[in-house]
CSV table of C-alpha atoms in Angstrom, one decimal:
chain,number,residue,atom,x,y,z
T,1,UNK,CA,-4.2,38.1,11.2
T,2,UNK,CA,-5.2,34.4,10.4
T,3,UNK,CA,-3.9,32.7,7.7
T,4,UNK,CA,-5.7,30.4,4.6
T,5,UNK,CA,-4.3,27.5,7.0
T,6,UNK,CA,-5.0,29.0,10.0
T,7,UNK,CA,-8.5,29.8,9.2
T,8,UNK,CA,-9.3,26.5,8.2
T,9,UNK,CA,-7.6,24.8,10.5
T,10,UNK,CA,-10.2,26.4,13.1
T,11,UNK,CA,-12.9,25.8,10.9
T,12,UNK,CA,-12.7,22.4,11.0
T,13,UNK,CA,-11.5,22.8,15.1
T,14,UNK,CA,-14.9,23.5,15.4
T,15,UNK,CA,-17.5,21.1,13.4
T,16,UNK,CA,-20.1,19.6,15.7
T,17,UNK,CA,-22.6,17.3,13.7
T,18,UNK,CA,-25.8,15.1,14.9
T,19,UNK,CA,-26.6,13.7,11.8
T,20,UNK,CA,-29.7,11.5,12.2
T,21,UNK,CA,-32.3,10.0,9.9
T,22,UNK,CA,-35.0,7.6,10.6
T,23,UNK,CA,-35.3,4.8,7.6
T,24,UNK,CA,-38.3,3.0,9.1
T,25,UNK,CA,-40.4,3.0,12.2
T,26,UNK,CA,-38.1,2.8,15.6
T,27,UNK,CA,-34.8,2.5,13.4
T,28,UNK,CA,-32.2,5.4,13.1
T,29,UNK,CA,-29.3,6.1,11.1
T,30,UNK,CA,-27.0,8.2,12.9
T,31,UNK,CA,-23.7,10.3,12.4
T,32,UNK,CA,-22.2,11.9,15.5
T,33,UNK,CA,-18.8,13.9,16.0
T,34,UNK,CA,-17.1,12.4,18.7
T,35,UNK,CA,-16.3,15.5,21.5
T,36,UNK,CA,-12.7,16.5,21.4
T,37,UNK,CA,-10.0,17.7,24.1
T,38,UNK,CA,-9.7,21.6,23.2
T,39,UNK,CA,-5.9,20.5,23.4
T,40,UNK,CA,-6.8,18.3,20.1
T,41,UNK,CA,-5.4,19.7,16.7
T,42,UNK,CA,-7.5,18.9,14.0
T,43,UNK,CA,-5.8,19.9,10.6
T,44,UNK,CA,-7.7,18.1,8.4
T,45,UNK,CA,-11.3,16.2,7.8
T,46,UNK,CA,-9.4,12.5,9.0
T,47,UNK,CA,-8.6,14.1,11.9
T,48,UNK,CA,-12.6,14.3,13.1
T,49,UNK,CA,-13.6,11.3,14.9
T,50,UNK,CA,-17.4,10.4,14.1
T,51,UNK,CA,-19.4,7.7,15.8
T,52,UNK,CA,-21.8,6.3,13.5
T,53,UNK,CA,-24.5,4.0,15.0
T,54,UNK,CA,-28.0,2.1,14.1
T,55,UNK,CA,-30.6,2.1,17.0
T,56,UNK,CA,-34.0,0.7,17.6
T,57,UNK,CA,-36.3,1.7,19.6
T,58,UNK,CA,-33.6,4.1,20.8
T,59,UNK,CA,-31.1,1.0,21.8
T,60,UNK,CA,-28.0,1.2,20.0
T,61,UNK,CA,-28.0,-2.4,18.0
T,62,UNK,CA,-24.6,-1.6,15.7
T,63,UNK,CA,-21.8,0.9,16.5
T,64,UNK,CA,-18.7,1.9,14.6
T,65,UNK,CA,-16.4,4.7,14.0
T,66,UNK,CA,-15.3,6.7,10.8
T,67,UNK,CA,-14.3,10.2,10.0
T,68,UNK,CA,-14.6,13.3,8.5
T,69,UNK,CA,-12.7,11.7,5.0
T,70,UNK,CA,-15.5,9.2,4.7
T,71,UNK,CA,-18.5,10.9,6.1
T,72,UNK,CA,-19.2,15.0,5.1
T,73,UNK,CA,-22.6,15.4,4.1
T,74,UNK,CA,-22.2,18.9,2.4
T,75,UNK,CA,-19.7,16.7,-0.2
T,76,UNK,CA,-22.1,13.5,-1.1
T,77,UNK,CA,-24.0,13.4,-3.9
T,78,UNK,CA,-27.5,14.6,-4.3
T,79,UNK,CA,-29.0,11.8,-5.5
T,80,UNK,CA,-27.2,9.9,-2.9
T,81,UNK,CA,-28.4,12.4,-0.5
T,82,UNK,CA,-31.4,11.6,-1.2
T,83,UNK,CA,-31.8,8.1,-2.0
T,84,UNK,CA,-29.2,7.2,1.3
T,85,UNK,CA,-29.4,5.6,4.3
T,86,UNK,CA,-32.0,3.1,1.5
T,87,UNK,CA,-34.0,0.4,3.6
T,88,UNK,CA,-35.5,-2.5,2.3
T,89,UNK,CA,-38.0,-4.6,4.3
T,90,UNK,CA,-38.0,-8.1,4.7
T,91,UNK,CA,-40.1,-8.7,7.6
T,92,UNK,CA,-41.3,-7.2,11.0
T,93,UNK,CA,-38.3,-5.4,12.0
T,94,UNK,CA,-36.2,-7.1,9.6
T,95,UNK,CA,-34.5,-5.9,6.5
T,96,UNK,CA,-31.5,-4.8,4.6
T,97,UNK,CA,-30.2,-1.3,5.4
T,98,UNK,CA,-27.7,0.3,2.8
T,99,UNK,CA,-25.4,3.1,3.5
T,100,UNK,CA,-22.9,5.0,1.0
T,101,UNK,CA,-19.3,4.6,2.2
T,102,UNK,CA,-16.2,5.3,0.5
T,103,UNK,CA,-13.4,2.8,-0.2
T,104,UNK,CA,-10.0,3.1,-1.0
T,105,UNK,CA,-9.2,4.2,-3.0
T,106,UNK,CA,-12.5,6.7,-3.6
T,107,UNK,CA,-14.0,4.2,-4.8
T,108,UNK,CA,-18.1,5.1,-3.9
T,109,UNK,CA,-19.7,1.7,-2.8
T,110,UNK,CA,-23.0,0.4,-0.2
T,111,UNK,CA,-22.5,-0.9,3.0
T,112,UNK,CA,-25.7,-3.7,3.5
T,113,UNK,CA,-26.4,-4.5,7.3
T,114,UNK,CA,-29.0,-7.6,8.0
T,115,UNK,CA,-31.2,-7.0,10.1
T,116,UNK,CA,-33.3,-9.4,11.5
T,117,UNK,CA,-35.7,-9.3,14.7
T,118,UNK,CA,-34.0,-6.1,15.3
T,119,UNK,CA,-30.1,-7.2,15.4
T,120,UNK,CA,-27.4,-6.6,13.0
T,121,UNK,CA,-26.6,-10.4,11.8
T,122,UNK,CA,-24.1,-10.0,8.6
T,123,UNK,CA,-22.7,-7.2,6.8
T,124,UNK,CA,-21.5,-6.8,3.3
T,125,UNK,CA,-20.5,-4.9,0.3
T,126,UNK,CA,-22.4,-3.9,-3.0
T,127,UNK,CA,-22.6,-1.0,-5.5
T,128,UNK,CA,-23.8,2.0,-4.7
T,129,UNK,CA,-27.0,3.4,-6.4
T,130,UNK,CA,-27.6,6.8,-7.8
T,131,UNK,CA,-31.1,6.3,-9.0
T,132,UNK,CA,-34.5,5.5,-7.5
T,133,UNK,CA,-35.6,1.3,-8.2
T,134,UNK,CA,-37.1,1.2,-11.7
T,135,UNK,CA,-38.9,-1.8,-13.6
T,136,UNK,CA,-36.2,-2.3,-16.5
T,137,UNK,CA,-37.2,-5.3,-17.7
T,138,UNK,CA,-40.8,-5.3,-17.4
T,139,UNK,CA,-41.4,-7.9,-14.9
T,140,UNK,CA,-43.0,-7.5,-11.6
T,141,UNK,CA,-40.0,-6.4,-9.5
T,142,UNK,CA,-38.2,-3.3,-9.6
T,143,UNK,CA,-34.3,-3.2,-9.7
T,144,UNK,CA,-31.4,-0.5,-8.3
T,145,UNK,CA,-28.1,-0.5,-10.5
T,146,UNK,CA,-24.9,0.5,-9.9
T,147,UNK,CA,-21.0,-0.3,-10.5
T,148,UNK,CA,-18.1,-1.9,-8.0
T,149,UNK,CA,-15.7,0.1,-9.1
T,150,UNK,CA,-14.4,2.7,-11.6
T,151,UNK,CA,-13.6,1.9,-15.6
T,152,UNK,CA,-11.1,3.3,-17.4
T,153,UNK,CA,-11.1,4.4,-20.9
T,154,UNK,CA,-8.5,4.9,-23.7
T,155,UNK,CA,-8.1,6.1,-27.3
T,156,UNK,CA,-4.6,4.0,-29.2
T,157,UNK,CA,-2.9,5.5,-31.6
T,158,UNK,CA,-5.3,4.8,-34.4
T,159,UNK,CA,-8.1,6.8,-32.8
T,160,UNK,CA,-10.3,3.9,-31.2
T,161,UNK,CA,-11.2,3.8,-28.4
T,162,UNK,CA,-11.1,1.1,-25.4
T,163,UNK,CA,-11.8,0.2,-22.1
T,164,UNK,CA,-11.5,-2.4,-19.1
T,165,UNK,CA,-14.6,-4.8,-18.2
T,166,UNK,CA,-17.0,-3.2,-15.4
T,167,UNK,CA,-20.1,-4.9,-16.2
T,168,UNK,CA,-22.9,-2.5,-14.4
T,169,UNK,CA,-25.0,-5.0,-11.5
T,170,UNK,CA,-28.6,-4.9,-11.3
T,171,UNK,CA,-30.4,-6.0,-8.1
T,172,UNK,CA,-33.8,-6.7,-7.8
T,173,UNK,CA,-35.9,-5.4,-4.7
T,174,UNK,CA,-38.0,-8.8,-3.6
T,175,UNK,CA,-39.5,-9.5,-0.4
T,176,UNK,CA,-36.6,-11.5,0.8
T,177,UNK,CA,-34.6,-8.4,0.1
T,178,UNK,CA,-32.0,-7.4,-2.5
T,179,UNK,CA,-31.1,-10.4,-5.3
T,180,UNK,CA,-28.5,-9.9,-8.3
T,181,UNK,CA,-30.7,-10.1,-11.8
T,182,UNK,CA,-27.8,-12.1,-13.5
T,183,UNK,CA,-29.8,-12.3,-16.5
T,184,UNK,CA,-30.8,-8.5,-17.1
T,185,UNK,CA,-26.8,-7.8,-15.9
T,186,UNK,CA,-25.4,-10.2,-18.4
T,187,UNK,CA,-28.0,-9.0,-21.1
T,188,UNK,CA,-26.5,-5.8,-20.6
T,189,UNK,CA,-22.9,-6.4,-20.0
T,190,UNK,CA,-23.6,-8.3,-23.9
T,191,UNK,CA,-25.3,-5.2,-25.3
T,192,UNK,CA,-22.6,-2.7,-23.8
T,193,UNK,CA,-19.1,-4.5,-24.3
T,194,UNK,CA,-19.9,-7.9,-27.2
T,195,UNK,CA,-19.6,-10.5,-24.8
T,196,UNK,CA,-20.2,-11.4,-21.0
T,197,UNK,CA,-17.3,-12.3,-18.7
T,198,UNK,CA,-18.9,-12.5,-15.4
T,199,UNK,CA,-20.0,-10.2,-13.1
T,200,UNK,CA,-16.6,-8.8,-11.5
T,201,UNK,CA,-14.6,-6.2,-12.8
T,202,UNK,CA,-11.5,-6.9,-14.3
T,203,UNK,CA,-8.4,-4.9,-16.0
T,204,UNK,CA,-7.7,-7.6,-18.5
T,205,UNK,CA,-8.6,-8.3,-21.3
T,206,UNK,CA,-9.2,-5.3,-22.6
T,207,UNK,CA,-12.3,-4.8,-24.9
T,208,UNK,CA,-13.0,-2.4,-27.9
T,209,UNK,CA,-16.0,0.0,-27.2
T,210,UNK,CA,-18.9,-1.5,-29.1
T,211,UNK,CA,-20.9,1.4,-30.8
T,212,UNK,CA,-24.8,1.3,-29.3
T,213,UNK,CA,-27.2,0.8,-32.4
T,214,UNK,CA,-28.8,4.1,-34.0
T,215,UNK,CA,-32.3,4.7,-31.9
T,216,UNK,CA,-30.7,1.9,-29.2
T,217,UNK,CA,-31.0,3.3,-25.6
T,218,UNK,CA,-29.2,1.6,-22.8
T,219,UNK,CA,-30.9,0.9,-19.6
């Protein structure tokens, strides 16, 4: 008779997985276990080797390797289900394609490719989004928002309450592709926390929650 751990253990022996979405016309997103000698133990989700790819016009134009930790479908988000791979055109097969990855330590995040003419030419790293683009500042372009990393909060012994700088990051969707709004993410790193420090995240100082205004609603 299996066991819990035995039982799972051949679950996860047996995930297969062709994950594949197209974000624009030619290009793919793709998630693919790698096959596995039946001799292979896998006891947990780091032990399943996925290759993850971009292709055009079915030509594989980035390739890289995670695993079953950073990449289970059934666990993401649904908002980030649905919102991820997110592509943003710049030009004839050019643009900026985002992916939701996970950082150590669990720490939720975008990985942004550049694509231009059709190759991968620079990667980096941004916030994830959990909502659709809005206009949230009423002028023409719309922006995605999102944190680099998780805030903590505290009460002291007097009851109030506190917590570390994390200013939230707006971007801007423009034809040239994603831009920081400083101004609307210092506008609102003011409104939330008293005072603006910059746009990276910091444990020190630490700042006293600032009450929002009766009938204020932050953006």
């Amino acid at each position: 008779m299996a066991t819990p751990d035995t039982a799972a253990t051949t679950s996860l022996q047996t995930i297969q997985f062709d994950d594949t979405t197209q974000v624009a016309p030619g290009l793919v997103v793709r998630y693919k276990t790698v096959p596995r000698a039946d001799t292979v133990v896998v006891r947990d989700p780091g032990d399943i080797p996925i290759a993850f790819t971009i292709e055009h016009q079915h030509k594989v134009i980035y390739r890289d390797k995670t695993d079953g930790y950073s990449y289970n479908d059934a666990d993401r988000e649904p908002a980030v289900r649905k919102l991820y791979p997110l592509w943003v055109p710049t030009g004839r097969d050019s643009g900026e394609l985002l992916i939701d990855i996970i950082s150590p330590p669990n720490t939720e995040l975008s990985r942004r490719f550049f694509i231009r003419n059709a190759s991968v030419v620079k990667l980096d790293t941004i916030p994830l989004f959990h909502e659709p683009a809005k206009n949230l500042d009423r002028d023409k372009w719309l922006e995605l928002a999102g944190y680099s990393t998780f805030g903590e909060e505290w009460s002291d012994e007097q009851g109030r309450q506190w917590q570390t700088y994390n200013p939230k990051l707006y971007y801007e969707i423009r034809p040239t592709g994603l831009m920081l709004d400083s101004a609307l993410t210092k506008q609102q790193a003011i409104s939330q926390y008293g005072v603006f420090r910059g746009f990276t995240a910091s444990d020190e100082p630490v700042i006293r929650i600032k009450k929002p205004e009766q009938g204020a609603s932050p953006i």
